[in-house]
Amino acid sequence: QVQLVESGGGLVQPGGSLRLSCAASGRFFSINAMGWYRQAPGKQRELVAHITRGGATNYADSVKGRFTISRDNAKNTVYLEMNSLKPEDKADYYCNSVPYAYEYWGQGTQVIVSS
């Protein structure tokens, strides 16, 4: 049974920072590139950052330079460091493989950026 458990979201002021974590089942994590996706109200889910098994990263233009994805293969955990947060970053954030496995979406973690 594959489980993806996201945590670390919350309320933050514009310009603030958050660090999201996603704990994944071992084999699923070890064989896949992993990504962070987000879904804002009324919008489609989008991939904002992904990291290969070897550690190569790629980012959506909207978060480039502000977000950093990393993975700890020993802990089967992927992280998303988010800095200089903007109100438009408000969304539910999810981790999954890249490409995603639709049957394994977790509950996500909510990020609210507001003053």
Short mmCIF file of C-alpha atoms in Angstrom, two decimals:
data_model
loop_
_atom_site.label_atom_id
_atom_site.label_comp_id
_atom_site.label_asym_id
_atom_site.label_seq_id
_atom_site.Cartn_x
_atom_site.Cartn_y
_atom_site.Cartn_z
CA GLN A 1 0.00 0.00 0.00
CA VAL A 2 1.51 3.29 -1.09
CA GLN A 3 0.99 6.23 1.21
CA LEU A 4 1.96 9.85 0.72
CA VAL A 5 1.65 12.02 3.81
CA GLU A 6 2.15 15.75 3.44
CA SER A 7 2.74 18.16 6.32
CA GLY A 8 4.08 21.60 7.12
CA GLY A 9 1.45 23.88 5.68
CA GLY A 10 -0.10 26.78 7.51
CA LEU A 11 -0.82 30.47 7.53
CA VAL A 12 2.04 32.79 6.68
CA GLN A 13 2.35 36.45 5.83
CA PRO A 14 3.45 37.58 2.38
CA GLY A 15 7.22 37.36 2.18
CA GLY A 16 7.33 34.57 4.72
CA SER A 17 8.60 31.03 4.48
CA LEU A 18 7.34 27.50 5.00
CA ARG A 19 8.88 24.08 4.68
CA LEU A 20 6.66 21.26 3.48
CA SER A 21 7.46 17.59 4.00
CA CYS A 22 6.13 14.47 2.35
CA ALA A 23 6.78 11.02 3.72
CA ALA A 24 6.39 8.30 1.10
CA SER A 25 6.35 4.54 1.05
CA GLY A 26 9.84 3.19 0.53
CA ARG A 27 9.82 1.46 -2.82
CA PHE A 28 7.51 4.02 -4.42
CA PHE A 29 9.84 6.77 -3.33
CA SER A 30 13.03 5.04 -4.35
CA ILE A 31 12.02 4.21 -7.91
CA ASN A 32 10.36 7.49 -8.86
CA ALA A 33 11.08 11.07 -9.55
CA MET A 34 9.02 13.00 -7.03
CA GLY A 35 7.20 16.27 -7.33
CA TRP A 36 5.21 18.86 -5.46
CA TYR A 37 1.91 19.84 -6.97
CA ARG A 38 -0.55 22.50 -5.88
CA GLN A 39 -4.18 23.22 -6.47
CA ALA A 40 -5.66 26.62 -5.84
CA PRO A 41 -9.41 27.11 -5.46
CA GLY A 42 -11.10 26.91 -8.84
CA LYS A 43 -7.91 25.95 -10.65
CA GLN A 44 -6.38 22.77 -11.96
CA ARG A 45 -3.68 20.98 -10.05
CA GLU A 46 -0.24 21.97 -11.32
CA LEU A 47 3.28 20.65 -10.88
CA VAL A 48 5.45 23.31 -9.26
CA ALA A 49 8.68 21.41 -8.59
CA HIS A 50 10.13 18.02 -9.22
CA ILE A 51 13.30 16.13 -8.40
CA THR A 52 14.73 13.06 -10.06
CA ARG A 53 16.10 10.05 -8.24
CA GLY A 54 19.55 11.49 -8.83
CA GLY A 55 18.66 14.90 -7.44
CA ALA A 56 18.19 16.98 -10.59
CA THR A 57 15.48 19.58 -10.07
CA ASN A 58 13.08 21.58 -12.17
CA TYR A 59 10.60 24.32 -11.27
CA ALA A 60 7.59 26.07 -12.65
CA ASP A 61 8.38 29.61 -13.70
CA SER A 62 6.01 30.96 -11.07
CA VAL A 63 8.12 29.58 -8.20
CA LYS A 64 11.60 29.55 -9.70
CA GLY A 65 14.09 31.25 -7.42
CA ARG A 66 11.73 31.10 -4.43
CA PHE A 67 11.04 27.38 -3.90
CA THR A 68 13.57 24.60 -3.43
CA ILE A 69 12.76 20.91 -3.65
CA SER A 70 14.96 18.30 -2.05
CA ARG A 71 14.77 14.65 -1.12
CA ASP A 72 16.24 12.52 1.64
CA ASN A 73 16.47 9.03 0.22
CA ALA A 74 17.33 7.54 3.61
CA LYS A 75 14.11 8.92 5.10
CA ASN A 76 11.91 8.44 2.02
CA THR A 77 10.97 12.08 2.35
CA VAL A 78 10.72 14.93 -0.11
CA TYR A 79 10.74 18.55 1.01
CA LEU A 80 9.66 21.87 -0.43
CA GLU A 81 11.29 24.96 1.01
CA MET A 82 9.15 27.95 0.11
CA ASN A 83 10.50 31.46 0.53
CA SER A 84 9.21 34.90 -0.40
CA LEU A 85 5.69 33.57 -0.39
CA LYS A 86 3.04 35.49 -2.27
CA PRO A 87 -0.74 35.51 -1.90
CA GLU A 88 -0.97 33.65 -5.22
CA ASP A 89 0.93 30.74 -3.66
CA LYS A 90 -2.14 29.99 -1.57
CA ALA A 91 -3.19 26.43 -2.42
CA ASP A 92 -3.37 22.87 -1.25
CA TYR A 93 0.01 21.26 -1.81
CA TYR A 94 0.48 17.60 -2.63
CA CYS A 95 3.41 15.35 -3.38
CA ASN A 96 3.37 12.50 -5.85
CA SER A 97 5.58 10.85 -8.39
CA VAL A 98 6.36 12.52 -11.71
CA PRO A 99 4.40 11.68 -13.72
CA TYR A 100 1.81 11.36 -11.00
CA ALA A 101 0.12 8.18 -9.93
CA TYR A 102 -3.50 9.28 -9.68
CA GLU A 103 -4.45 6.53 -7.26
CA TYR A 104 -1.91 7.66 -4.67
CA TRP A 105 -2.82 11.28 -4.00
CA GLY A 106 -2.60 12.09 -0.30
CA GLN A 107 -4.70 14.58 1.61
CA GLY A 108 -2.32 17.43 0.96
CA THR A 109 -1.33 20.31 3.19
CA GLN A 110 -2.87 23.75 2.98
CA VAL A 111 -0.82 26.89 2.53
CA ILE A 112 -2.44 30.26 3.13
CA VAL A 113 -0.52 33.42 2.43
CA SER A 114 -2.27 36.41 3.89
CA SER A 115 -1.59 39.46 5.99
#
